[in-house]
Short mmCIF file of C-alpha atoms and ligand atoms in Angstrom, two decimals:
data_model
loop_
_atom_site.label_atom_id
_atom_site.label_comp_id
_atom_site.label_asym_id
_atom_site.label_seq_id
_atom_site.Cartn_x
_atom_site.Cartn_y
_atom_site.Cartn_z
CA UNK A 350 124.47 61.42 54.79
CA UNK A 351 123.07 63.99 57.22
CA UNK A 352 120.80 66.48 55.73
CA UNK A 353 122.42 70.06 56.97
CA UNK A 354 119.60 71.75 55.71
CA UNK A 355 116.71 70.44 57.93
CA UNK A 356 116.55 72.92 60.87
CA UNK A 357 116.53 71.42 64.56
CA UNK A 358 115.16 73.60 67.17
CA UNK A 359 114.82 71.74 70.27
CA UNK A 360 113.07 68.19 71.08
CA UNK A 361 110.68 66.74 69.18
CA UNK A 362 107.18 67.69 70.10
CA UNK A 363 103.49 66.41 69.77
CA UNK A 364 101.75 68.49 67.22
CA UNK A 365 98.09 68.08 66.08
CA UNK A 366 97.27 69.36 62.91
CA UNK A 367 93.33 69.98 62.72
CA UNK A 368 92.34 70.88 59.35
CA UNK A 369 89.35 69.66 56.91
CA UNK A 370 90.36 69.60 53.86
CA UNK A 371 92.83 66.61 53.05
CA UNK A 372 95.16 67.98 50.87
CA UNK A 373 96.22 70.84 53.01
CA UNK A 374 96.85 68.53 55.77
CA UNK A 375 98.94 65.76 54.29
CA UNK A 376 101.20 69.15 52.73
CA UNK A 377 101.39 70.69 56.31
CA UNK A 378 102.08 66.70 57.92
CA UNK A 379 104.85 66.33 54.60
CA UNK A 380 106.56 69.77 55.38
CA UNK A 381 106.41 69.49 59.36
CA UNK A 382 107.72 65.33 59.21
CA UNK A 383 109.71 65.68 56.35
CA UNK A 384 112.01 68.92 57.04
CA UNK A 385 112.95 68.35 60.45
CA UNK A 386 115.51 66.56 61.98
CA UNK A 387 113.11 65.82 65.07
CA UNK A 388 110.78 63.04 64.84
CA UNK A 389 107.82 64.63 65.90
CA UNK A 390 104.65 62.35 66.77
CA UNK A 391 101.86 64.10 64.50
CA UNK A 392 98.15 63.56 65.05
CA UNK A 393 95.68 64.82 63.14
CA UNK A 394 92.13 65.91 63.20
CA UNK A 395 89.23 66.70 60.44
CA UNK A 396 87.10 68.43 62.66
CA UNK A 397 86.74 70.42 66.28
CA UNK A 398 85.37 67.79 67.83
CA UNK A 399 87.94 65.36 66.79
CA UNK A 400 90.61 67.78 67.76
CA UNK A 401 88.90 67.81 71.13
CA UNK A 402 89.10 64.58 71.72
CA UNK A 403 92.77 63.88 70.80
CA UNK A 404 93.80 66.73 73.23
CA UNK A 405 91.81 65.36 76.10
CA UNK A 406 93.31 62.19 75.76
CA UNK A 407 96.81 63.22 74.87
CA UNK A 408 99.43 65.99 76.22
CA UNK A 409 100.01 68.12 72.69
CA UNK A 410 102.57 70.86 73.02
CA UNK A 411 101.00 72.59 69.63
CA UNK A 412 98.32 72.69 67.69
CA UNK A 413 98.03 73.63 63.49
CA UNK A 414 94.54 74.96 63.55
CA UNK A 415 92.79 76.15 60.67
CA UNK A 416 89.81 78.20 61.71
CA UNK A 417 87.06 76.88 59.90
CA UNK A 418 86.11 73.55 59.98
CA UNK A 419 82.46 71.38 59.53
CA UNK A 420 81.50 72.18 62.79
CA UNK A 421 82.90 75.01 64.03
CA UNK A 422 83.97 78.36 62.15
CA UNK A 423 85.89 81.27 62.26
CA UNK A 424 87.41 82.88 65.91
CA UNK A 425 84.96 80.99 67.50
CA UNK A 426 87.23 78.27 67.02
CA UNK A 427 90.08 79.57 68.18
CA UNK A 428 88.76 81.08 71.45
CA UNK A 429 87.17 77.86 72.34
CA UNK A 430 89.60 75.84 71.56
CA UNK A 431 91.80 78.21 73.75
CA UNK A 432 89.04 78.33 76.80
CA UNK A 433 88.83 74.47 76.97
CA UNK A 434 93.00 73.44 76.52
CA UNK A 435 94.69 76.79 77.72
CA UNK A 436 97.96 74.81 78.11
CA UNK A 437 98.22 74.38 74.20
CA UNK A 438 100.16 75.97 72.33
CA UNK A 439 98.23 77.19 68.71
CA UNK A 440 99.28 77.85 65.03
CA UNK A 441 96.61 79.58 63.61
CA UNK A 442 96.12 78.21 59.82
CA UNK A 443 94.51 81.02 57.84
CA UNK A 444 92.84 81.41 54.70
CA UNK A 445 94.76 82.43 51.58
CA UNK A 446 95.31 86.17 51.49
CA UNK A 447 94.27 86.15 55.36
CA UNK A 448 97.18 87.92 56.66
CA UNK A 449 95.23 90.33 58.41
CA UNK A 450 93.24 87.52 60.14
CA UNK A 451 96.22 85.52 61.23
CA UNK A 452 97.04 89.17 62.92
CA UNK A 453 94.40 89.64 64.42
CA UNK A 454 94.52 85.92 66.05
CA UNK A 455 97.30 87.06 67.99
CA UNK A 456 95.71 89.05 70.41
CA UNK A 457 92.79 86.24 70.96
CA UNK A 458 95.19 83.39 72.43
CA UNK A 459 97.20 82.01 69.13
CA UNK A 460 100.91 82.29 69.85
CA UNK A 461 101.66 82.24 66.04
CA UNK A 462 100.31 81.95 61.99
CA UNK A 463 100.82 80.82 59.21
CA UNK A 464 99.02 81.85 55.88
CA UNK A 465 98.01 79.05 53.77
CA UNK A 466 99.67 78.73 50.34
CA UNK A 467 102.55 81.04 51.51
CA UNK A 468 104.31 78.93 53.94
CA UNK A 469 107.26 76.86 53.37
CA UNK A 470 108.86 74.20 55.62
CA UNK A 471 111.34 76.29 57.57
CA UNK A 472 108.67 79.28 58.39
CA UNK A 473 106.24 76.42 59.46
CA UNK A 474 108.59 74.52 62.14
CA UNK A 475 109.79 77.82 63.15
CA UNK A 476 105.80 79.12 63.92
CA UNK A 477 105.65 75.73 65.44
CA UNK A 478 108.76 76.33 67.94
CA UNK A 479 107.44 80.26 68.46
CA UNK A 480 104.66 79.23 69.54
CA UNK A 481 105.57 76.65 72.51
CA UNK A 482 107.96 78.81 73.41
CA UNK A 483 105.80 81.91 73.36
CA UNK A 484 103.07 79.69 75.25
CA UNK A 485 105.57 78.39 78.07
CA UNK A 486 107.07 81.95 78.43
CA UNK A 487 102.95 83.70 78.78
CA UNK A 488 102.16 80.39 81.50
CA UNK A 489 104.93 80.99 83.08
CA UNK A 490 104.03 84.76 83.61
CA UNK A 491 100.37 83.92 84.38
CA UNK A 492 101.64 82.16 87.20
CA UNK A 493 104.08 84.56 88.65
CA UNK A 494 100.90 87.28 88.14
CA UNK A 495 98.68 84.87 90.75
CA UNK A 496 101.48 83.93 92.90
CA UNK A 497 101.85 88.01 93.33
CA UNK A 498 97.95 88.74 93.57
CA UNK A 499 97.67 85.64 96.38
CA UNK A 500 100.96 87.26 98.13
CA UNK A 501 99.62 91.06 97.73
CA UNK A 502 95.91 89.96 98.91
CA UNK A 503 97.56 87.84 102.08
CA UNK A 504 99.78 90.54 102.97
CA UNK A 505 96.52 92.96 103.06
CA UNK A 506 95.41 90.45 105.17
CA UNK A 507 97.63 90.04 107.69
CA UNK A 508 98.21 94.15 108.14
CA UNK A 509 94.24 93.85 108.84
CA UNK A 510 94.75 91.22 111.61
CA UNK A 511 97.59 93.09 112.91
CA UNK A 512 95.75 96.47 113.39
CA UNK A 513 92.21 95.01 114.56
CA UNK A 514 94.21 92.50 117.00
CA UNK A 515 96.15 95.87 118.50
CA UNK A 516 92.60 97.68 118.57
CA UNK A 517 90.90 95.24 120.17
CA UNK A 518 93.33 94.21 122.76
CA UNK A 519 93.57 97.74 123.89
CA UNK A 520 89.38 98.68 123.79
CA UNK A 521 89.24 94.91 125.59
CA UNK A 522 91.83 95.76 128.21
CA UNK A 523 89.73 99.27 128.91
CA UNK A 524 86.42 97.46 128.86
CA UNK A 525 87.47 94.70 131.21
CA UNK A 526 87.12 96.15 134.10
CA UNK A 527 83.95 98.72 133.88
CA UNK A 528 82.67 95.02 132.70
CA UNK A 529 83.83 93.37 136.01
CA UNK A 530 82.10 95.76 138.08
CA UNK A 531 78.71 95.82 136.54
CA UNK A 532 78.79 91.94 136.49
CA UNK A 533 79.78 92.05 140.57
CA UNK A 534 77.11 94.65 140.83
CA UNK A 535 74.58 92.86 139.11
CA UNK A 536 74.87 89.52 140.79
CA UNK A 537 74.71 91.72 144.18
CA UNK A 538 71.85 93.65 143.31
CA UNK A 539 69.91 90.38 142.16
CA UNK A 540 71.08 88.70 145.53
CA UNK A 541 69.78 92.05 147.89
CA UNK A 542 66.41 92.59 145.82
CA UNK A 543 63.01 91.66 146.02
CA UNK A 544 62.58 88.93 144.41
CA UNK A 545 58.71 89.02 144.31
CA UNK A 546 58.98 91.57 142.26
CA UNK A 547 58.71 90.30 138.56
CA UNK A 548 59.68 93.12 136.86
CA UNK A 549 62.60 93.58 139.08
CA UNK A 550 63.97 90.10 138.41
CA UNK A 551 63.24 90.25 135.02
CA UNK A 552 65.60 93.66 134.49
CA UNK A 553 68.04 92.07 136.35
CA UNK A 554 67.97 88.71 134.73
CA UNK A 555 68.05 90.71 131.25
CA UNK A 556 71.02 93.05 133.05
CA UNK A 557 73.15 89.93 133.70
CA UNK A 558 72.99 88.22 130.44
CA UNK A 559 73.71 91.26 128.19
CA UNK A 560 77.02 92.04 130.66
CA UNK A 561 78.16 87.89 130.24
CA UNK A 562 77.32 88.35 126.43
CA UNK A 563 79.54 91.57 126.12
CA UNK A 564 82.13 89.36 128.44
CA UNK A 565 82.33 86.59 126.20
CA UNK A 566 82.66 89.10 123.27
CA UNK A 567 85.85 90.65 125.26
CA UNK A 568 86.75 87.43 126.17
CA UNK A 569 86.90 86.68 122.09
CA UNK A 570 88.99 89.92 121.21
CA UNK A 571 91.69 89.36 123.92
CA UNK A 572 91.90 85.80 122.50
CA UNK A 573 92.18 86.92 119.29
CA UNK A 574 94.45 89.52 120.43
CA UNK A 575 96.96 86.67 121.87
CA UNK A 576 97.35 84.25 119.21
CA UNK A 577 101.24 84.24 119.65
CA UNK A 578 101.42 82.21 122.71
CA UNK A 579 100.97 78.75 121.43
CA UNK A 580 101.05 75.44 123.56
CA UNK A 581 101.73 73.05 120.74
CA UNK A 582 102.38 68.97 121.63
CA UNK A 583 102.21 66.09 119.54
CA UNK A 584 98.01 65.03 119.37
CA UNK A 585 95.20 62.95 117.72
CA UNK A 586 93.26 65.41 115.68
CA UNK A 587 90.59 62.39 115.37
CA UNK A 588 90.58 63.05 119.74
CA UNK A 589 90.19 66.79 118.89
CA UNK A 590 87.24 66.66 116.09
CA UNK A 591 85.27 63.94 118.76
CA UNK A 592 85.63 66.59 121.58
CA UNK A 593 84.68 69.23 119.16
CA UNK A 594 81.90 67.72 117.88
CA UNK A 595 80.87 67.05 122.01
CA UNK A 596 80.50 70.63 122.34
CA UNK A 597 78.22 71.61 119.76
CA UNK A 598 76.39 68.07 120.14
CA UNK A 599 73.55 70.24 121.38
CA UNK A 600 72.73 72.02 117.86
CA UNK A 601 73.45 69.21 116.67
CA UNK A 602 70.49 67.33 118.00
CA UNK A 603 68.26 70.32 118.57
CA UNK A 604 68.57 70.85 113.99
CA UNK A 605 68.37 67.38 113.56
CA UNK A 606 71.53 67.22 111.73
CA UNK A 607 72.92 64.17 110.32
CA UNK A 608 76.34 63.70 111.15
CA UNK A 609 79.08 61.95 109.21
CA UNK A 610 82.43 60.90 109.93
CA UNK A 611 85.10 59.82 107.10
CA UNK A 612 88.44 59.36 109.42
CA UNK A 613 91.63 58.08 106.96
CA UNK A 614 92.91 56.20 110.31
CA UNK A 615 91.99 55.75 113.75
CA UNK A 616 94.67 58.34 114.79
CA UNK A 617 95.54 61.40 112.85
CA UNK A 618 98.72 62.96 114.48
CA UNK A 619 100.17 66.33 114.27
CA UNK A 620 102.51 68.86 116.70
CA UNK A 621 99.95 71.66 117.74
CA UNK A 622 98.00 73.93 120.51
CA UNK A 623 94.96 71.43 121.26
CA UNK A 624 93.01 73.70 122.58
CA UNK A 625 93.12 76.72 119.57
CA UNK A 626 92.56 73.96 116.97
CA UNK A 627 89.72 72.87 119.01
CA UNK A 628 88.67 76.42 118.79
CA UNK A 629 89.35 76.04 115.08
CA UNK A 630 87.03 73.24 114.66
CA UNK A 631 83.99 74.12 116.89
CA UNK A 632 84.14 77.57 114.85
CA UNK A 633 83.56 75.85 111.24
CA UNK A 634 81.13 72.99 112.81
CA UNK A 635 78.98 76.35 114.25
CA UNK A 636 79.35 77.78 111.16
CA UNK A 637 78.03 74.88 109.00
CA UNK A 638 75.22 73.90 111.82
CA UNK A 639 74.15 77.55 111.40
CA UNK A 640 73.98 77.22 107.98
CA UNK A 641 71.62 73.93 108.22
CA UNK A 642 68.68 76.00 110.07
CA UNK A 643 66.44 73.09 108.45
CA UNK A 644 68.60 70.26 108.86
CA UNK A 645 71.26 68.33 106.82
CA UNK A 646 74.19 66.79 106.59
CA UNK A 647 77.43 67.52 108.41
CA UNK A 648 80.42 65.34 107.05
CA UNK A 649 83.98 65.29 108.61
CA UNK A 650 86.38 63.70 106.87
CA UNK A 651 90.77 63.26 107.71
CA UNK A 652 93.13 62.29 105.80
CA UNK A 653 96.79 62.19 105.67
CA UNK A 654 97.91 64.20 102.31
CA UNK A 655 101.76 64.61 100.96
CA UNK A 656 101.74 67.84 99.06
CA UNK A 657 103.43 67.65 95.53
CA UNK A 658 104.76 70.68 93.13
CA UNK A 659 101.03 72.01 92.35
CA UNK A 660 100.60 72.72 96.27
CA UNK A 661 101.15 76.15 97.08
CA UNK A 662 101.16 76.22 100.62
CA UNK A 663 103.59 72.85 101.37
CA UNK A 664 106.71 72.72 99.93
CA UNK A 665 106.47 69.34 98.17
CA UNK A 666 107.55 66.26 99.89
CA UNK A 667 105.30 68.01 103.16
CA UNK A 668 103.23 65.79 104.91
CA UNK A 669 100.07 67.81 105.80
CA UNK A 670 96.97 66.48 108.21
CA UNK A 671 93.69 67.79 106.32
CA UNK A 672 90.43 68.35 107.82
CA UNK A 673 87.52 68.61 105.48
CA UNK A 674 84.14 70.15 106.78
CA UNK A 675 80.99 69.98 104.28
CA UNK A 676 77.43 71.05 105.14
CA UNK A 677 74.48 71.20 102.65
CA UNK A 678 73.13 74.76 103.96
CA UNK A 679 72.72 77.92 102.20
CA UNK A 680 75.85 78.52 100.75
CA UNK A 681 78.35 81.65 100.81
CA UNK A 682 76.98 84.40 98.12
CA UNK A 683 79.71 85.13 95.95
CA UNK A 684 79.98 88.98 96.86
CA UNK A 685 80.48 87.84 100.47
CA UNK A 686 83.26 85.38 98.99
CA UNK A 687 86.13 87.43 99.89
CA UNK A 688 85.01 89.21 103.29
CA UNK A 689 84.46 86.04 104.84
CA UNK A 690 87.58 86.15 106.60
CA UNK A 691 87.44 89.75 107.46
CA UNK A 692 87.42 90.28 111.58
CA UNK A 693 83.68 91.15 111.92
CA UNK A 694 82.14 90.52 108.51
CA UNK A 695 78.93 88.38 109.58
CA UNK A 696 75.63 87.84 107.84
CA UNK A 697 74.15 86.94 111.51
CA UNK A 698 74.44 89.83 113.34
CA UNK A 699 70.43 89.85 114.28
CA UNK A 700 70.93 86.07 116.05
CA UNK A 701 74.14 86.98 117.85
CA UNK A 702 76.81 86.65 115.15
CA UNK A 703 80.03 88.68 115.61
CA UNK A 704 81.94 88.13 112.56
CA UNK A 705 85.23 86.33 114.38
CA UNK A 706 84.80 82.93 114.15
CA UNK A 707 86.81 82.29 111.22
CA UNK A 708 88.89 85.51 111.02
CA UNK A 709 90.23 83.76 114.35
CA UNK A 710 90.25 80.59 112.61
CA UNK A 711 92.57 81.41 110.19
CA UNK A 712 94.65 83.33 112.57
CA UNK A 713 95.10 80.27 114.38
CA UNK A 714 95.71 78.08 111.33
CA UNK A 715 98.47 80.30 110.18
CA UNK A 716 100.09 79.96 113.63
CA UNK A 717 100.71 76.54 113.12
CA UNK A 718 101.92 77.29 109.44
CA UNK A 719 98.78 75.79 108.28
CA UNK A 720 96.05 76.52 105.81
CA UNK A 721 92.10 77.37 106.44
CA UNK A 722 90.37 77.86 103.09
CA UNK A 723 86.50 77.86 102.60
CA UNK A 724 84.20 77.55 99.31
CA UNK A 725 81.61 76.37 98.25
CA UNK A 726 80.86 73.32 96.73
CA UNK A 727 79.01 72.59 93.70
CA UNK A 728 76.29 70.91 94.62
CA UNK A 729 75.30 73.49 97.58
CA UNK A 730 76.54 73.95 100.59
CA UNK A 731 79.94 74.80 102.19
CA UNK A 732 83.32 73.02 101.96
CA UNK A 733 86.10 74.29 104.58
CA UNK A 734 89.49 72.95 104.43
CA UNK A 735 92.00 72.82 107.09
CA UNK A 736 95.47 71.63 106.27
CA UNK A 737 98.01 71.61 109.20
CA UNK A 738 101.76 69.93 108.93
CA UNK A 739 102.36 66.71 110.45
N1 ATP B 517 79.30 77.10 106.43
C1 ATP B 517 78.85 78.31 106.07
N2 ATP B 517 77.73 78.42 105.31
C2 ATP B 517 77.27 79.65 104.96
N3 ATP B 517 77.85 80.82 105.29
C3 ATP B 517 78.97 80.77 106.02
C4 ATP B 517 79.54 79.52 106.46
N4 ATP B 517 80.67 79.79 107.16
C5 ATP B 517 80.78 81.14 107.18
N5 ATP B 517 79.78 81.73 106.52
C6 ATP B 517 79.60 83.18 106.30
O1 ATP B 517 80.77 83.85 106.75
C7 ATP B 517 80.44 84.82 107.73
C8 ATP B 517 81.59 84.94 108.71
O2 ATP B 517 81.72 83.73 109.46
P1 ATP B 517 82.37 83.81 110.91
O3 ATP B 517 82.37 82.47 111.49
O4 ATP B 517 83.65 84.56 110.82
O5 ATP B 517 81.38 84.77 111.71
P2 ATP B 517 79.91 84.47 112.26
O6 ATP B 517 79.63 83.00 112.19
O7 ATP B 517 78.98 85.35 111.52
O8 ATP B 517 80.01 84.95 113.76
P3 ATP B 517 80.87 84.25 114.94
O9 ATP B 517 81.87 85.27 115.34
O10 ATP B 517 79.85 83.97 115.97
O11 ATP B 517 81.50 83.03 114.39
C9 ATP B 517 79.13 84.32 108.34
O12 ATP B 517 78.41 85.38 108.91
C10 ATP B 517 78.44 83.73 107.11
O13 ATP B 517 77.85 84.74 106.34
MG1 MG B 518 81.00 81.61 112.98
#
């Protein structure tokens, strides 16, 4: 005959009980086996490092932890255990007379306690059922709370690309053509002048590269100004990447930079504007030769991805064309970490720099409903990622 009395909350779960001293554990085992209807599969550990290893090897949904064990005592216990498997959910196991303590755990990532000597089997499944629940409910929200920060700091973002592409399309419009006329003038001047003269041609010489300098800059703001027109067809992003890499083959030589290619397949195809995700690509191969001022390694790599549930920018199922840059250069300083994409943020404004190359990059990336991320990578250097749908 069924026992009425044994309480059911929900499925049966994996619970590891980690607790030193044998007694205590076989009761806690007895009461959390014995007085539910679920047949939950319990594990148990002696010691922190033994807990460790269960939970790396095995999904738990909650652990029974008493707080001091052989090798590790007290909070500390608790918080590390917390740091290193923040998906678990934990029982804290006091001390006799530890109510206090088993309050305090709450606020230092235990979703429940239990006060040895005091508990009984009922109180003890029901902590155990608290707890996941309490965990799944505090995940849950600790999601939503990043999907909101990543939404607020992208909408920040796109406000900024809206005003600086309106402010530079109207200061490039008015610049234009002041611009033309000291080019024509220069190139007449130089063609009328003396040309014995040294210091003559030299002022002019100077004269004409400054004005096709401040062209190309215009040239960059109207482009970035115009991102909406798009000429997308289907193409070989392994034909893009080869003509990319063509024109910065120069710097490429000249820095002695060793170049490698990883391509998934001979052809990589995806429906978009050849000619911006060129731009794309010459931008974060400038950007990483730059970074190699005394050489390195420059590796390319394709492949063709399908994004599952943990991707946040392809609804699952999507199948995306990735791009991977890597150089071994100087790396991104953490305070810079976030400005990076910021329309004129540059570290290399002495040599030239103007701070759009990947501000436009991502502009362009978004356009195709893509993705353009950058970090850097453990062992040094710079990883960029661009993920565009197939
Ligand atoms: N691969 C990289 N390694 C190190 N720093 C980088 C890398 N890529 C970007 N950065 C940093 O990000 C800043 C912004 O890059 P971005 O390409 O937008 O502008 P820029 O290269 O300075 O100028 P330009 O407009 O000529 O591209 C750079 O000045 C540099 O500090
Ligand atoms: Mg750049």
């Amino acid at each position: 005959m069924q026992n009425t009395q044994k309480p059911i909350f929900g499925n049966p779960l994996t619970i590891l009980v980690v607790e030193d001293n044998v007694v205590d554990r076989k009761v806690l085992e007895k009461m959390i086996s014995e007085s539910s209807e679920n047949h939950h599969r319990i594990k148990t550990a002696g010691s922190f490092k033994t807990a460790c290893e269960i939970l790396e090897k095995n999904g738990v949904d909650v652990v029974v932890l008493d707080l001091n064990l052989p090798d590790s005592e007290g909070m500390t216990t608790l918080t590390e255990l917390n740091e290193r498997f923040p998906k678990a959910a934990i029982v804290v196991n006091t001390g006799a007379y530890e109510d206090d303590v088993g309050l305090k755990t709450m606020g230092m990532g235990a979703q429940d306690f239990i006060v040895k000597g005091k508990y009984q089997a009922y109180g003890v499944n029901k902590a155990i059922y608290y707890a996941r629940e309490r965990k799944r409910f505090e995940l849950e929200l600790q999601e939503a709370y990043e999907r909101l920060q990543e939404t607020q700091s992208q909408l920040i973002q796109a406000e900024k690309m809206n005003v600086v592409g309106r402010l530079a399309s109207g200061v490039a419009h008015e610049v234009k053509n002041p611009l033309a006329t000291i080019l024509f003038g220069v190139t007449y001047l130089s063609e009328k002048l003396n040309y014995n003269d040294e210091k003559i041609s030299l002022t002019l010489k100077s004269l004409r590269e400054s004005a096709n300098r401040a062209n190309e800059i215009i040239t960059d703001l109207l482009d970035f100004a115009s991102l909406s027109r798009l000429n997308k067809k289907e193409e070989n992003i392994n034909v893009i990447i080869e003509k990319a890499i063509e024109l910065i083959s120069y710097q490429i030589t000249k820095q002695k930079i060793k170049l490698v290619k990883e391509f998934a397949s001979p052809s990589l195809l995806a429906t978009l504007d050849r000619n911006r995700v060129e731009q794309v690509l010459v931008n974060l191969f400038l950007n990483a030769v730059q970074a190699m001022s005394q050489g390195g390694e420059l590796k390319i790599k394709t492949s063709l991805q399908v994004s599952d549930e943990k991707n946040k920018d392809f609804p699952a199922g999507t199948k995306v064309a990735v791009v991977e840059v890597e150089d071994a250069g100087c790396g991104i300083p953490e305070e810079n970490l976030n400005k990076i994409f910021d329309p004129f943020f540059t570290t290399k404004r002495a040599v030239g720099g103007v701070g759009l190359g990947l501000a436009v990059a991502r502009n362009i990336a978004q356009m195709h409903q893509g993705k353009l991320s950058v970090s850097n990578r453990p062992q040094g250097g710079v990883k960029a990622i661009l993920s565009l749908k197939v």
